[in-house]
Amino acid sequence: MIKTLQKRFILSAMLAITILLFVLLGAINIGNICMSEKQNKQLIDALIEEKTIMPLPPNNDRPKGFLNGPMDENSRMAAVYFTVKVSERQNLLEINTERIADVSEEEAKEIYQAAIKKDGREGIIQKFRYRAFQNERDGSTTYLFLDTTMQLHSILRVLFFSLIAGAACWLVMLLLVILISKKAIQPIAENMLRQKQFVTDAGHEIKTPLAIILANTEALELYKGETKWSRNIREQTARLADLMQHLLTLAKADESQGAAPREPVSLSSEVTDTLQMFAEPIKLRGLTIDKHIDTDISVRADKEQLLRLISILLDNATKYAPQNSRIHLSLSRHGKNAILRISNACEKLPECPPEKLFDRFYRADAARTQKNGGYGIGLSAAKAIVESHGGTIQAAYTPPNEITFTVTFSLS
């Protein structure tokens, strides 16, 4: 249980750290992309101003600062681009590739034609950002295609190094969380251990007076005969003894949760033997049991807890099945798993979700449960036993009034 709590602490902390890193690095990269796009647009504006012989704003009017460098003469000279000039009727007049080395005139023409088909006046085509502007002198239109390869490489470099930095930070934080997790959960773990120890000690201490009460009640009945008061004492003593057994089962299952199973156990034999133990209670209630038990199914488990699990499920089915109804029990092999399934009819299906039945001290029908001798803890104990062995247990409703419990174990 402590290891499980520690794992959940680590998972929760690392989930929060992962979200934080994702948001932080995502914001950095999105900001970098936006700034690159803004600079590309500013550079195109500056180049268009140059081509149309429009003066740039004075230095003190241009964007400045760490995030917005001024588009001065040096920036324009460093730009890589080509232009395509067309007439008013879209006839090709001139292709200028002097400012770009890796694009020929024929390639520039193909890129221009693709841009015309895609959008026409402004947009992105391949690695180029383009914009069309009209020449006031002759009415022609010039398309300027700015090569954004350098900006793209810059974006990818920032993305790459941010991922490396994020992964490194994540691993460092994982190591730190693992180192501090044990200390962080220590107060909770100590409190849980004290509670379990209290339940265990109290259970063992209560066993002795319960046994004495029951023995004295039976001795009194030998001398005085059975009365309704002695019968009530015996029944309630048995109830209390069974409740303490369930509590001890829960405590033991919690303590051994995650531990390796102890020995190979024939699940087929244990189910068969336990079913024979319940033959008389089943007969007294007029129940009929349909069984299908595959042979030679073995699991690695604590034999005592496994017997307790089967007894809880059969006892639950026997108590709550209406008289003269049927109980269905099957044990089969499915791949690498052993599947134990027990179904019984009930007077009325619980109104709660099936998984709620495994909550400790939960009663779908308090009056009926009390009448039949239940405490709302048996199925909790069953779930604790199954999970301590690495298995799963599920409940399901089948209309109109059938409930099924399915236990899955890995085969040994």
Coordinates of C-alpha atoms in Angstrom, one line a residue:
M1 CA 0.0 0.0 0.0
I2 CA 2.8 2.4 0.8
K3 CA 4.5 1.6 -2.5
T4 CA 1.2 2.2 -4.3
L5 CA 0.8 5.6 -2.5
Q6 CA 4.3 6.5 -3.4
K7 CA 3.7 5.7 -7.1
R8 CA 0.6 7.8 -7.1
F9 CA 2.4 10.7 -5.6
I10 CA 5.1 10.4 -8.2
L11 CA 2.6 10.1 -11.0
S12 CA 0.6 13.1 -9.8
A13 CA 3.7 15.3 -9.3
M14 CA 5.2 14.3 -12.7
L15 CA 1.8 14.9 -14.4
A16 CA 1.7 18.5 -13.0
I17 CA 5.4 19.1 -14.0
T18 CA 4.8 17.7 -17.5
I19 CA 1.8 20.0 -18.0
L20 CA 3.8 23.0 -16.7
L21 CA 6.7 22.2 -19.1
F22 CA 4.4 21.6 -22.0
V23 CA 2.7 25.0 -21.4
L24 CA 5.9 26.9 -20.9
L25 CA 7.8 25.4 -23.8
G26 CA 4.7 25.6 -26.0
A27 CA 4.4 29.3 -25.2
I28 CA 8.0 30.0 -26.0
N29 CA 7.9 28.2 -29.3
I30 CA 4.5 29.8 -30.3
G31 CA 5.9 33.2 -29.4
N32 CA 9.0 32.5 -31.4
I33 CA 6.9 31.5 -34.4
C34 CA 4.7 34.6 -34.1
M35 CA 7.8 36.9 -33.9
S36 CA 9.4 35.3 -36.9
E37 CA 6.2 35.7 -38.9
K38 CA 6.0 39.4 -37.8
Q39 CA 9.6 40.0 -38.8
N40 CA 9.0 38.4 -42.2
K41 CA 6.0 40.7 -42.8
Q42 CA 8.1 43.7 -41.7
L43 CA 10.9 42.7 -44.0
I44 CA 8.5 42.3 -47.0
D45 CA 7.1 45.8 -46.2
A46 CA 10.6 47.2 -46.2
L47 CA 11.4 45.6 -49.5
I48 CA 8.2 46.7 -51.1
E49 CA 8.9 50.2 -49.9
E50 CA 12.3 50.0 -51.6
K51 CA 10.9 48.6 -54.8
T52 CA 8.2 51.3 -55.0
I53 CA 10.8 54.0 -54.2
M54 CA 8.9 54.9 -51.0
P55 CA 11.2 56.1 -48.2
L56 CA 11.4 54.1 -45.0
P57 CA 10.3 55.8 -41.7
P58 CA 13.1 57.6 -39.8
N59 CA 15.0 55.5 -37.3
N60 CA 13.1 56.9 -34.3
D61 CA 9.8 55.8 -35.9
R62 CA 10.8 52.2 -36.7
P63 CA 10.0 49.3 -34.3
K64 CA 12.9 48.8 -31.9
G65 CA 13.8 46.6 -29.0
F66 CA 14.8 43.1 -28.3
L67 CA 11.8 41.5 -30.0
N68 CA 11.4 44.0 -32.8
G69 CA 14.6 44.9 -34.5
P70 CA 14.5 47.8 -37.0
M71 CA 14.3 47.0 -40.7
D72 CA 17.2 49.1 -41.8
E73 CA 19.4 48.9 -44.9
N74 CA 21.4 46.0 -43.5
S75 CA 18.2 44.0 -43.0
R76 CA 17.1 44.6 -46.6
M77 CA 20.5 43.8 -48.0
A78 CA 20.6 40.5 -46.1
A79 CA 17.2 39.4 -47.4
V80 CA 17.0 36.5 -49.9
Y81 CA 14.2 36.9 -52.4
F82 CA 13.1 37.0 -56.1
T83 CA 10.5 39.0 -57.9
V84 CA 8.2 38.4 -60.8
K85 CA 6.7 41.3 -62.7
V86 CA 3.5 41.0 -64.7
S87 CA 1.4 43.4 -66.8
E88 CA -2.1 44.5 -66.0
R89 CA -3.3 41.6 -68.2
Q90 CA -1.1 39.2 -66.2
N91 CA 1.4 38.8 -69.0
L92 CA 4.9 37.9 -67.7
L93 CA 7.2 40.9 -68.1
E94 CA 10.3 40.2 -65.9
I95 CA 11.7 37.6 -63.5
N96 CA 14.5 38.8 -61.2
T97 CA 16.5 36.2 -59.3
E98 CA 19.7 38.3 -58.6
R99 CA 19.0 38.1 -54.8
I100 CA 18.7 34.4 -54.6
A101 CA 21.2 31.7 -55.7
D102 CA 19.3 28.4 -55.5
V103 CA 16.3 29.4 -57.7
S104 CA 16.5 29.6 -61.5
E105 CA 14.1 31.7 -63.6
E106 CA 12.2 28.6 -64.7
E107 CA 11.8 27.5 -61.0
A108 CA 10.7 31.1 -60.1
K109 CA 8.1 31.0 -62.8
E110 CA 6.7 27.7 -61.5
I111 CA 6.6 29.0 -58.0
Y112 CA 4.8 32.2 -59.2
Q113 CA 2.2 30.1 -61.2
A114 CA 1.6 27.9 -58.1
A115 CA 1.0 31.0 -56.0
I116 CA -1.4 32.4 -58.5
K117 CA -3.5 29.2 -58.4
K118 CA -3.4 29.0 -54.6
D119 CA -4.2 32.5 -53.5
G120 CA -3.0 35.2 -55.9
R121 CA -2.1 38.3 -53.9
E122 CA -0.5 37.2 -50.6
G123 CA 0.4 34.0 -48.7
I124 CA 2.9 31.2 -48.3
I125 CA 4.1 28.9 -51.0
Q126 CA 6.7 26.2 -50.2
K127 CA 9.5 28.1 -48.3
F128 CA 8.5 31.5 -49.6
R129 CA 6.3 34.2 -48.2
Y130 CA 5.0 36.3 -51.0
R131 CA 3.0 39.5 -51.6
A132 CA 1.9 41.4 -54.7
F133 CA 2.2 45.2 -55.0
Q134 CA 1.2 47.5 -57.9
N135 CA 3.7 49.9 -59.6
E136 CA 2.1 53.3 -59.8
R137 CA 4.2 54.3 -62.8
D138 CA 3.1 51.7 -65.3
G139 CA 0.3 49.9 -63.6
S140 CA 2.2 46.6 -63.6
T141 CA 2.2 44.2 -60.6
T142 CA 5.3 42.8 -59.0
Y143 CA 5.2 39.7 -56.8
L144 CA 7.9 39.5 -54.2
F145 CA 8.9 36.0 -52.9
L146 CA 10.9 36.2 -49.7
D147 CA 12.9 33.1 -48.8
T148 CA 12.1 32.2 -45.1
T149 CA 14.6 29.3 -44.9
M150 CA 16.7 31.0 -42.2
Q151 CA 13.7 31.9 -40.1
L152 CA 12.4 28.3 -40.4
H153 CA 15.8 26.9 -39.3
S154 CA 15.7 29.4 -36.4
I155 CA 12.3 28.1 -35.4
L156 CA 13.4 24.5 -35.6
R157 CA 16.6 25.2 -33.6
V158 CA 14.5 26.8 -30.8
L159 CA 12.1 23.9 -30.9
F160 CA 14.9 21.3 -30.8
F161 CA 16.8 22.9 -28.0
S162 CA 13.6 23.6 -26.0
L163 CA 12.7 19.9 -26.3
I164 CA 16.1 18.8 -25.2
A165 CA 16.0 21.3 -22.3
G166 CA 12.5 20.2 -21.4
A167 CA 13.4 16.5 -21.5
A168 CA 16.5 17.2 -19.3
C169 CA 14.4 19.2 -16.8
W170 CA 11.7 16.5 -16.8
L171 CA 14.3 13.8 -16.0
V172 CA 15.9 15.9 -13.3
M173 CA 12.5 16.6 -11.7
L174 CA 11.6 12.9 -11.9
L175 CA 14.8 12.1 -9.9
L176 CA 14.0 14.8 -7.4
V177 CA 10.4 13.7 -7.0
I178 CA 11.5 10.0 -6.5
L179 CA 14.0 11.1 -3.9
I180 CA 11.5 13.2 -1.9
S181 CA 8.4 11.1 -2.4
K182 CA 9.1 8.7 0.4
K183 CA 9.6 11.5 2.8
A184 CA 6.6 13.4 1.5
I185 CA 4.2 10.5 2.1
Q186 CA 5.9 9.3 5.4
P187 CA 3.3 10.9 7.7
I188 CA 0.4 9.5 5.8
A189 CA 2.1 6.1 5.5
E190 CA 2.8 6.0 9.3
N191 CA -0.9 6.9 10.0
M192 CA -2.1 4.1 7.7
L193 CA 0.2 1.6 9.3
R194 CA -1.0 2.5 12.7
Q195 CA -4.6 2.1 11.6
K196 CA -3.9 -1.3 10.1
Q197 CA -2.0 -2.4 13.2
F198 CA -4.9 -1.3 15.4
V199 CA -7.4 -3.3 13.3
T200 CA -5.2 -6.3 13.4
D201 CA -4.5 -6.1 17.2
A202 CA -8.1 -5.3 18.0
G203 CA -9.3 -8.2 15.9
H204 CA -7.1 -10.7 17.6
E205 CA -8.0 -9.3 21.0
I206 CA -11.7 -9.5 20.3
K207 CA -11.5 -13.1 19.1
T208 CA -10.9 -14.5 22.6
P209 CA -13.9 -12.8 24.4
L210 CA -16.2 -13.7 21.4
A211 CA -15.1 -17.4 21.7
I212 CA -15.7 -17.3 25.4
I213 CA -19.2 -15.7 25.0
L214 CA -20.1 -18.3 22.4
A215 CA -18.8 -21.2 24.5
N216 CA -20.7 -20.0 27.6
T217 CA -23.9 -19.5 25.6
E218 CA -23.7 -23.1 24.4
A219 CA -23.0 -24.3 27.9
L220 CA -26.0 -22.4 29.2
E221 CA -28.2 -24.0 26.6
L222 CA -27.1 -27.5 27.7
Y223 CA -28.4 -26.8 31.2
K224 CA -31.4 -24.5 30.6
G225 CA -32.2 -25.4 27.0
E226 CA -32.2 -23.0 24.0
T227 CA -34.2 -19.8 24.4
K228 CA -34.8 -16.8 22.1
W229 CA -32.2 -14.8 24.1
S230 CA -29.5 -17.5 23.9
R231 CA -30.2 -17.9 20.2
N232 CA -29.8 -14.2 19.7
I233 CA -26.6 -14.1 21.6
R234 CA -25.2 -16.9 19.6
E235 CA -26.2 -15.4 16.2
Q236 CA -24.9 -11.9 17.0
T237 CA -21.7 -13.4 18.4
A238 CA -21.2 -15.3 15.1
R239 CA -22.0 -12.1 13.2
L240 CA -19.4 -10.2 15.1
A241 CA -16.8 -12.9 14.7
D242 CA -17.4 -13.0 11.0
L243 CA -17.1 -9.2 10.8
M244 CA -13.8 -9.3 12.6
Q245 CA -12.6 -11.9 10.2
H246 CA -13.5 -9.7 7.2
L247 CA -11.7 -6.7 8.8
L248 CA -8.6 -8.9 9.4
T249 CA -8.8 -10.1 5.8
L250 CA -8.9 -6.4 4.6
A251 CA -5.9 -5.5 6.8
K252 CA -3.9 -8.5 5.6
A253 CA -4.7 -7.9 2.0
D254 CA -3.7 -4.2 2.3
E255 CA -0.4 -5.2 3.9
S256 CA 0.5 -7.7 1.2
Q257 CA -0.7 -5.6 -1.7
G258 CA 1.9 -5.7 -4.5
A259 CA 3.8 -8.6 -2.9
A260 CA 4.6 -11.6 -5.0
P261 CA 2.2 -14.6 -4.7
R262 CA 3.5 -17.2 -2.3
E263 CA 2.9 -20.6 -3.9
P264 CA 1.1 -22.4 -6.8
V265 CA -2.5 -23.2 -5.9
S266 CA -5.0 -25.3 -7.8
L267 CA -7.8 -22.9 -8.3
S268 CA -10.0 -25.7 -9.7
S269 CA -9.6 -27.8 -6.6
E270 CA -10.2 -24.9 -4.2
V271 CA -13.4 -23.9 -6.0
T272 CA -14.7 -27.5 -6.0
D273 CA -13.9 -27.9 -2.3
T274 CA -15.4 -24.6 -1.3
L275 CA -18.5 -25.4 -3.3
Q276 CA -18.9 -28.6 -1.3
M277 CA -18.8 -26.7 1.9
F278 CA -21.7 -24.5 0.7
A279 CA -23.8 -27.5 -0.4
E280 CA -25.9 -27.6 2.8
P281 CA -26.7 -23.8 2.9
I282 CA -27.5 -23.9 -0.8
K283 CA -29.8 -26.9 -0.2
L284 CA -31.6 -25.3 2.8
R285 CA -32.5 -22.3 0.7
G286 CA -33.8 -24.5 -2.1
L287 CA -31.2 -23.2 -4.5
T288 CA -29.9 -25.0 -7.6
I289 CA -26.3 -24.5 -8.7
D290 CA -25.2 -24.8 -12.3
K291 CA -21.4 -25.3 -12.4
H292 CA -18.7 -25.6 -15.0
I293 CA -15.2 -26.0 -13.6
D294 CA -12.3 -26.6 -15.9
T295 CA -9.6 -28.9 -14.5
D296 CA -5.9 -28.1 -13.9
I297 CA -6.2 -24.4 -13.5
S298 CA -3.5 -23.1 -11.2
V299 CA -2.6 -19.6 -10.0
R300 CA 0.1 -18.3 -7.7
A301 CA -1.6 -17.1 -4.5
D302 CA -1.9 -17.2 -0.8
K303 CA -4.1 -20.3 -0.3
E304 CA -5.8 -19.0 2.8
Q305 CA -6.8 -15.7 1.1
L306 CA -7.9 -17.5 -2.0
L307 CA -10.2 -19.7 0.0
R308 CA -11.6 -16.6 1.7
L309 CA -12.3 -15.0 -1.6
I310 CA -14.2 -17.9 -3.0
S311 CA -16.2 -18.2 0.3
I312 CA -17.1 -14.5 0.2
L313 CA -18.5 -14.7 -3.3
L314 CA -20.4 -18.0 -2.7
D315 CA -21.7 -16.7 0.6
N316 CA -22.9 -13.5 -1.1
A317 CA -24.7 -15.4 -3.8
T318 CA -26.3 -17.8 -1.3
K319 CA -27.6 -15.0 1.0
Y320 CA -29.1 -12.8 -1.7
A321 CA -30.4 -15.3 -4.2
P322 CA -34.2 -15.7 -3.9
Q323 CA -35.3 -19.1 -2.7
N324 CA -35.7 -21.8 -5.3
S325 CA -33.6 -19.8 -7.8
R326 CA -30.3 -20.7 -9.5
I327 CA -26.7 -19.9 -9.0
H328 CA -24.3 -20.1 -12.0
L329 CA -20.6 -20.8 -11.3
S330 CA -17.9 -21.2 -13.9
L331 CA -14.2 -21.4 -13.9
S332 CA -12.5 -21.4 -17.2
R333 CA -9.2 -20.7 -18.9
H334 CA -9.0 -17.7 -21.4
G335 CA -5.5 -17.3 -22.9
K336 CA -3.1 -16.6 -20.0
N337 CA -5.9 -15.9 -17.5
A338 CA -8.2 -17.8 -15.3
I339 CA -11.8 -16.5 -15.2
L340 CA -14.0 -17.2 -12.2
R341 CA -17.6 -16.1 -12.7
I342 CA -20.5 -16.4 -10.2
S343 CA -24.0 -15.2 -11.1
N344 CA -27.2 -15.2 -9.0
A345 CA -30.6 -13.7 -9.3
C346 CA -31.7 -11.1 -6.7
E347 CA -35.1 -9.8 -5.7
K348 CA -34.2 -6.4 -7.1
L349 CA -31.1 -5.0 -8.8
P350 CA -29.3 -2.4 -6.7
E351 CA -29.8 1.2 -7.9
C352 CA -26.1 2.0 -7.5
P353 CA -23.5 1.5 -10.2
P354 CA -21.9 -2.0 -10.0
E355 CA -18.5 -0.8 -8.9
K356 CA -20.1 0.9 -5.9
L357 CA -20.8 -2.5 -4.4
F358 CA -17.1 -2.9 -3.6
D359 CA -17.0 0.2 -1.3
R360 CA -16.3 -0.6 2.3
F361 CA -19.5 -0.7 4.5
Y362 CA -21.7 0.2 1.5
R363 CA -25.2 -1.4 1.5
A364 CA -27.4 -1.2 -1.5
D365 CA -30.3 -2.3 0.8
A366 CA -29.6 -1.8 4.4
A367 CA -32.7 -3.6 5.7
R368 CA -32.2 -6.6 3.5
T369 CA -28.5 -6.8 4.3
Q370 CA -29.0 -6.7 8.0
K371 CA -31.7 -9.4 7.7
N372 CA -29.4 -11.7 5.8
G373 CA -26.4 -11.2 8.1
G374 CA -24.2 -8.9 5.9
Y375 CA -22.2 -5.9 6.9
G376 CA -21.3 -4.2 3.6
I377 CA -17.7 -5.3 3.9
G378 CA -17.5 -8.8 2.3
L379 CA -17.1 -7.6 -1.3
S380 CA -14.5 -5.0 -0.2
A381 CA -12.5 -7.8 1.4
A382 CA -12.9 -9.8 -1.9
K383 CA -11.7 -6.9 -3.9
A384 CA -8.7 -6.3 -1.6
I385 CA -7.7 -10.0 -1.9
V386 CA -8.0 -10.0 -5.7
E387 CA -6.0 -6.8 -6.1
S388 CA -3.3 -8.0 -3.7
H389 CA -2.7 -10.9 -6.1
G390 CA -2.6 -8.6 -9.2
G391 CA -6.0 -9.7 -10.4
T392 CA -9.2 -7.9 -11.2
I393 CA -12.8 -8.2 -10.0
Q394 CA -15.9 -6.7 -11.7
A395 CA -19.6 -6.7 -11.0
A396 CA -22.2 -6.5 -13.8
Y397 CA -26.0 -6.3 -13.9
T398 CA -28.1 -8.4 -16.3
P399 CA -31.7 -7.4 -16.5
P400 CA -34.2 -8.1 -15.2
N401 CA -32.6 -9.2 -11.9
E402 CA -29.3 -11.0 -12.2
I403 CA -25.9 -9.9 -10.9
T404 CA -22.6 -11.4 -11.9
F405 CA -19.1 -11.2 -10.3
T406 CA -16.1 -11.9 -12.5
V407 CA -12.6 -12.5 -11.1
T408 CA -9.6 -12.6 -13.3
F409 CA -6.2 -14.1 -12.3
S410 CA -3.0 -14.7 -14.3
L411 CA -2.3 -18.4 -14.7
S412 CA 0.8 -19.7 -12.9

